[in-house]
Amino acid sequence: MTSLTFSPRVPVIDANVCVGNHHTGPSPCQSPVQLLEEMDFHGVERAVIYHAQGEQISPTDGNEYLEDWLDKDGRLIPQWSVAPVETSMEQIAELHGRGRVRSVRMHDCQSAGLPFLPWGYDDLLTFLSDAGIPLWIPLMDVETDHLVTTFKAYPDLHAVLVGAHYTHALVVRGLLEASSRALLELSRYEPIGAVEALVERFGAERFVYGSWYPRYAMGPILFYLHHTRMDEDELARVCAGNVERLLGLGEGS
Amino acid sequence: MIDGTRVIDYHGHVGRWERYGMVDDPELLLGAMDAVGIDMACLFHIFHPDGTTGNDLTAQFVARNPDRFVGFAYVSPTMPDRMVPELERAIDKLGFPAIKLYPPYTPWPFNEEPWHPIYEFAQDRGLAIIFHTDHFINSRPRYFEDLAPAYPRVNFVSAHCGNVPEARAEAIAAAQKYPNVYLETCSTYRTPGVIEELVEKGGADRVLYGSDMPLMDPRPQIGKIITARISDKAKRMALGENAARLLNI
């Protein structure tokens, strides 16, 4: 039964939150306290966060700025930006050596001319595959055909495809079929009935809730997921269980 | 129905656009509507410039579930001789209560002369018109400031509320100046705080929930209203009370 107020029925981890100011302008969320308040308002327990500077400017700087956003309670889970360049790879290796890397997120190199293909990403993808570190990939920053080619070249790579939009409607199924280790983050995916159809085809374990806050509001997709035909177990997996498994998060970690 | 409020989705489509996952299967629409308590949806078909073809398809679609769907008339100034006769047919014979216009499918900004026969028709009948609005030249919400005072019996609805901040500010400014300008909420840009901004600056009595279904699922779009930091009273107005008043239903 829908009412004028909403709160989630299951534990929730938001798998896609951006923190800090993007180079094009200030974020509406300026502090960890503000972010935690937003999460509390929507019933989100934990969030996977990356820094805006890591998207298109500097993954290494973005990762340094990210440190300022980490809270002592562990509700904000760091996601480190990465690019297939020496400085970035060294930084990730160092963080990994200290046991701090649960996931990484791809910096946009395509707009600088580097396609997401094995010849440009082999060292990075071999490292991530061997270490079992999942890679978040914004779909707006890669060519679909390159993704399929690269998924097939690195079958052990765990990936989360971020930001699918209705303009990706023709490619989403093909991408999920190209790698059984690829999951789809749902912040923007709104074709009518699509979530139910995809869950029926691929299983709930292939999807994760993310909002991409503050680019998009935190609540609407969470509300949507609670009003689909998914049963409670499937809902719980999409809202938190799948990302917990992927990141190796135990209860309370 | 949500907590006693009849919910009306003010923005939906008839027609198929499979490359974007848009399929106008009534069961798909009704299933999504029922899952969140949407009672009625306003639908229009914008893919045929003659108006007649799409309006007939809309009427057929609505006729299968007349208690759940309301058809709006669509015409295009690219076929100027057909505009007013088709509006007369769609309103008088098909029984549509309002008009939808889509400026991106024409060469003209919607305040220019080729559109005005539509506005004169709507002024005579006292009809509402919903316009696609965005930040491109044909669809700027600032044009409502030309039209709203010139056609005071027409209610002008800014679909998507301009989509992006610059255009949204134009829509809000027009709503602040003129009582016959309304702000419709559907957008693939679900920017935080937008619903709050529309209610605070434009007024809760001007906000209309819309989804753009079946291009988009109505559930995340109605989720924008439900999860916004606005009063229950404002939610009820946006979800259905304003639309019911506009449509006299």
mmCIF file with all atom_site columns, N, CA and C in Angstrom, chain B residues 61-91:
data_model
loop_
_atom_site.group_PDB
_atom_site.id
_atom_site.type_symbol
_atom_site.label_atom_id
_atom_site.label_alt_id
_atom_site.label_comp_id
_atom_site.label_asym_id
_atom_site.label_entity_id
_atom_site.label_seq_id
_atom_site.pdbx_PDB_ins_code
_atom_site.Cartn_x
_atom_site.Cartn_y
_atom_site.Cartn_z
_atom_site.occupancy
_atom_site.B_iso_or_equiv
_atom_site.pdbx_formal_charge
_atom_site.auth_seq_id
_atom_site.auth_comp_id
_atom_site.auth_asym_id
_atom_site.auth_atom_id
_atom_site.pdbx_PDB_model_num
ATOM 1  N N  . PHE B 1 61 ? -6.915  3.612  -27.551 1.00 0.00 ? 61 PHE B N  1
ATOM 2  C CA . PHE B 1 61 ? -6.231  3.161  -26.334 1.00 0.00 ? 61 PHE B CA 1
ATOM 3  C C  . PHE B 1 61 ? -7.068  3.498  -25.097 1.00 0.00 ? 61 PHE B C  1
ATOM 4  N N  . VAL B 1 62 ? -7.545  4.735  -25.050 1.00 0.00 ? 62 VAL B N  1
ATOM 5  C CA . VAL B 1 62 ? -8.329  5.185  -23.899 1.00 0.00 ? 62 VAL B CA 1
ATOM 6  C C  . VAL B 1 62 ? -9.638  4.403  -23.792 1.00 0.00 ? 62 VAL B C  1
ATOM 7  N N  . ALA B 1 63 ? -10.236 4.082  -24.947 1.00 0.00 ? 63 ALA B N  1
ATOM 8  C CA . ALA B 1 63 ? -11.552 3.421  -24.945 1.00 0.00 ? 63 ALA B CA 1
ATOM 9  C C  . ALA B 1 63 ? -11.507 2.054  -24.275 1.00 0.00 ? 63 ALA B C  1
ATOM 10 N N  . ARG B 1 64 ? -10.349 1.434  -24.239 1.00 0.00 ? 64 ARG B N  1
ATOM 11 C CA . ARG B 1 64 ? -10.251 0.114  -23.599 1.00 0.00 ? 64 ARG B CA 1
ATOM 12 C C  . ARG B 1 64 ? -10.283 0.214  -22.075 1.00 0.00 ? 64 ARG B C  1
ATOM 13 N N  . ASN B 1 65 ? -9.880  1.362  -21.547 1.00 0.00 ? 65 ASN B N  1
ATOM 14 C CA . ASN B 1 65 ? -9.891  1.584  -20.089 1.00 0.00 ? 65 ASN B CA 1
ATOM 15 C C  . ASN B 1 65 ? -10.275 3.036  -19.799 1.00 0.00 ? 65 ASN B C  1
ATOM 16 N N  . PRO B 1 66 ? -11.507 3.396  -20.115 1.00 0.00 ? 66 PRO B N  1
ATOM 17 C CA . PRO B 1 66 ? -11.874 4.825  -20.021 1.00 0.00 ? 66 PRO B CA 1
ATOM 18 C C  . PRO B 1 66 ? -11.890 5.375  -18.603 1.00 0.00 ? 66 PRO B C  1
ATOM 19 N N  . ASP B 1 67 ? -11.964 4.493  -17.619 1.00 0.00 ? 67 ASP B N  1
ATOM 20 C CA . ASP B 1 67 ? -11.926 4.977  -16.243 1.00 0.00 ? 67 ASP B CA 1
ATOM 21 C C  . ASP B 1 67 ? -10.495 5.206  -15.758 1.00 0.00 ? 67 ASP B C  1
ATOM 22 N N  . ARG B 1 68 ? -9.490  4.792  -16.544 1.00 0.00 ? 68 ARG B N  1
ATOM 23 C CA . ARG B 1 68 ? -8.095  4.927  -16.110 1.00 0.00 ? 68 ARG B CA 1
ATOM 24 C C  . ARG B 1 68 ? -7.285  5.908  -16.963 1.00 0.00 ? 68 ARG B C  1
ATOM 25 N N  . PHE B 1 69 ? -7.715  6.121  -18.206 1.00 0.00 ? 69 PHE B N  1
ATOM 26 C CA . PHE B 1 69 ? -6.921  6.974  -19.094 1.00 0.00 ? 69 PHE B CA 1
ATOM 27 C C  . PHE B 1 69 ? -7.757  8.116  -19.659 1.00 0.00 ? 69 PHE B C  1
ATOM 28 N N  . VAL B 1 70 ? -7.075  9.256  -19.851 1.00 0.00 ? 70 VAL B N  1
ATOM 29 C CA . VAL B 1 70 ? -7.680  10.437 -20.465 1.00 0.00 ? 70 VAL B CA 1
ATOM 30 C C  . VAL B 1 70 ? -6.826  10.803 -21.673 1.00 0.00 ? 70 VAL B C  1
ATOM 31 N N  . GLY B 1 71 ? -7.450  11.006 -22.823 1.00 0.00 ? 71 GLY B N  1
ATOM 32 C CA . GLY B 1 71 ? -6.692  11.369 -24.023 1.00 0.00 ? 71 GLY B CA 1
ATOM 33 C C  . GLY B 1 71 ? -6.589  12.878 -24.182 1.00 0.00 ? 71 GLY B C  1
ATOM 34 N N  . PHE B 1 72 ? -5.405  13.340 -24.634 1.00 0.00 ? 72 PHE B N  1
ATOM 35 C CA . PHE B 1 72 ? -5.228  14.743 -24.992 1.00 0.00 ? 72 PHE B CA 1
ATOM 36 C C  . PHE B 1 72 ? -5.037  14.823 -26.515 1.00 0.00 ? 72 PHE B C  1
ATOM 37 N N  . ALA B 1 73 ? -5.446  15.949 -27.105 1.00 0.00 ? 73 ALA B N  1
ATOM 38 C CA . ALA B 1 73 ? -5.316  16.148 -28.556 1.00 0.00 ? 73 ALA B CA 1
ATOM 39 C C  . ALA B 1 73 ? -3.907  16.621 -28.910 1.00 0.00 ? 73 ALA B C  1
ATOM 40 N N  . TYR B 1 74 ? -3.387  16.095 -29.998 1.00 0.00 ? 74 TYR B N  1
ATOM 41 C CA . TYR B 1 74 ? -2.085  16.546 -30.493 1.00 0.00 ? 74 TYR B CA 1
ATOM 42 C C  . TYR B 1 74 ? -2.240  17.071 -31.919 1.00 0.00 ? 74 TYR B C  1
ATOM 43 N N  . VAL B 1 75 ? -1.656  18.221 -32.193 1.00 0.00 ? 75 VAL B N  1
ATOM 44 C CA . VAL B 1 75 ? -1.568  18.748 -33.553 1.00 0.00 ? 75 VAL B CA 1
ATOM 45 C C  . VAL B 1 75 ? -0.197  19.381 -33.727 1.00 0.00 ? 75 VAL B C  1
ATOM 46 N N  . SER B 1 76 ? 0.156   19.652 -34.996 1.00 0.00 ? 76 SER B N  1
ATOM 47 C CA . SER B 1 76 ? 1.461   20.244 -35.268 1.00 0.00 ? 76 SER B CA 1
ATOM 48 C C  . SER B 1 76 ? 1.316   21.365 -36.293 1.00 0.00 ? 76 SER B C  1
ATOM 49 N N  . PRO B 1 77 ? 2.007   22.487 -36.079 1.00 0.00 ? 77 PRO B N  1
ATOM 50 C CA . PRO B 1 77 ? 1.951   23.576 -37.062 1.00 0.00 ? 77 PRO B CA 1
ATOM 51 C C  . PRO B 1 77 ? 2.699   23.256 -38.361 1.00 0.00 ? 77 PRO B C  1
ATOM 52 N N  . THR B 1 78 ? 3.350   22.107 -38.415 1.00 0.00 ? 78 THR B N  1
ATOM 53 C CA . THR B 1 78 ? 3.961   21.711 -39.696 1.00 0.00 ? 78 THR B CA 1
ATOM 54 C C  . THR B 1 78 ? 2.878   21.326 -40.706 1.00 0.00 ? 78 THR B C  1
ATOM 55 N N  . MET B 1 79 ? 1.661   21.114 -40.262 1.00 0.00 ? 79 MET B N  1
ATOM 56 C CA . MET B 1 79 ? 0.524   20.872 -41.161 1.00 0.00 ? 79 MET B CA 1
ATOM 57 C C  . MET B 1 79 ? -0.570  21.865 -40.763 1.00 0.00 ? 79 MET B C  1
ATOM 58 N N  . PRO B 1 80 ? -0.355  23.148 -41.106 1.00 0.00 ? 80 PRO B N  1
ATOM 59 C CA . PRO B 1 80 ? -1.189  24.213 -40.531 1.00 0.00 ? 80 PRO B CA 1
ATOM 60 C C  . PRO B 1 80 ? -2.658  24.122 -40.899 1.00 0.00 ? 80 PRO B C  1
ATOM 61 N N  . ASP B 1 81 ? -2.963  23.656 -42.093 1.00 0.00 ? 81 ASP B N  1
ATOM 62 C CA . ASP B 1 81 ? -4.378  23.610 -42.482 1.00 0.00 ? 81 ASP B CA 1
ATOM 63 C C  . ASP B 1 81 ? -5.172  22.595 -41.670 1.00 0.00 ? 81 ASP B C  1
ATOM 64 N N  . ARG B 1 82 ? -4.479  21.653 -41.080 1.00 0.00 ? 82 ARG B N  1
ATOM 65 C CA . ARG B 1 82 ? -5.181  20.590 -40.357 1.00 0.00 ? 82 ARG B CA 1
ATOM 66 C C  . ARG B 1 82 ? -5.346  20.895 -38.868 1.00 0.00 ? 82 ARG B C  1
ATOM 67 N N  . MET B 1 83 ? -4.624  21.900 -38.395 1.00 0.00 ? 83 MET B N  1
ATOM 68 C CA . MET B 1 83 ? -4.578  22.092 -36.935 1.00 0.00 ? 83 MET B CA 1
ATOM 69 C C  . MET B 1 83 ? -5.942  22.308 -36.304 1.00 0.00 ? 83 MET B C  1
ATOM 70 N N  . VAL B 1 84 ? -6.610  23.365 -36.715 1.00 0.00 ? 84 VAL B N  1
ATOM 71 C CA . VAL B 1 84 ? -7.869  23.707 -36.044 1.00 0.00 ? 84 VAL B CA 1
ATOM 72 C C  . VAL B 1 84 ? -8.973  22.684 -36.341 1.00 0.00 ? 84 VAL B C  1
ATOM 73 N N  . PRO B 1 85 ? -9.137  22.254 -37.591 1.00 0.00 ? 85 PRO B N  1
ATOM 74 C CA . PRO B 1 85 ? -10.152 21.198 -37.811 1.00 0.00 ? 85 PRO B CA 1
ATOM 75 C C  . PRO B 1 85 ? -9.890  19.941 -36.989 1.00 0.00 ? 85 PRO B C  1
ATOM 76 N N  . GLU B 1 86 ? -8.627  19.568 -36.850 1.00 0.00 ? 86 GLU B N  1
ATOM 77 C CA . GLU B 1 86 ? -8.319  18.372 -36.068 1.00 0.00 ? 86 GLU B CA 1
ATOM 78 C C  . GLU B 1 86 ? -8.569  18.621 -34.576 1.00 0.00 ? 86 GLU B C  1
ATOM 79 N N  . LEU B 1 87 ? -8.272  19.812 -34.108 1.00 0.00 ? 87 LEU B N  1
ATOM 80 C CA . LEU B 1 87 ? -8.588  20.121 -32.708 1.00 0.00 ? 87 LEU B CA 1
ATOM 81 C C  . LEU B 1 87 ? -10.088 20.059 -32.465 1.00 0.00 ? 87 LEU B C  1
ATOM 82 N N  . GLU B 1 88 ? -10.850 20.603 -33.397 1.00 0.00 ? 88 GLU B N  1
ATOM 83 C CA . GLU B 1 88 ? -12.317 20.549 -33.245 1.00 0.00 ? 88 GLU B CA 1
ATOM 84 C C  . GLU B 1 88 ? -12.787 19.096 -33.174 1.00 0.00 ? 88 GLU B C  1
ATOM 85 N N  . ARG B 1 89 ? -12.234 18.269 -34.048 1.00 0.00 ? 89 ARG B N  1
ATOM 86 C CA . ARG B 1 89 ? -12.624 16.859 -34.069 1.00 0.00 ? 89 ARG B CA 1
ATOM 87 C C  . ARG B 1 89 ? -12.209 16.163 -32.753 1.00 0.00 ? 89 ARG B C  1
ATOM 88 N N  . ALA B 1 90 ? -10.965 16.411 -32.345 1.00 0.00 ? 90 ALA B N  1
ATOM 89 C CA . ALA B 1 90 ? -10.454 15.704 -31.162 1.00 0.00 ? 90 ALA B CA 1
ATOM 90 C C  . ALA B 1 90 ? -11.189 16.124 -29.886 1.00 0.00 ? 90 ALA B C  1
ATOM 91 N N  . ILE B 1 91 ? -11.504 17.393 -29.782 1.00 0.00 ? 91 ILE B N  1
ATOM 92 C CA . ILE B 1 91 ? -12.179 17.880 -28.567 1.00 0.00 ? 91 ILE B CA 1
ATOM 93 C C  . ILE B 1 91 ? -13.680 17.541 -28.616 1.00 0.00 ? 91 ILE B C  1
#
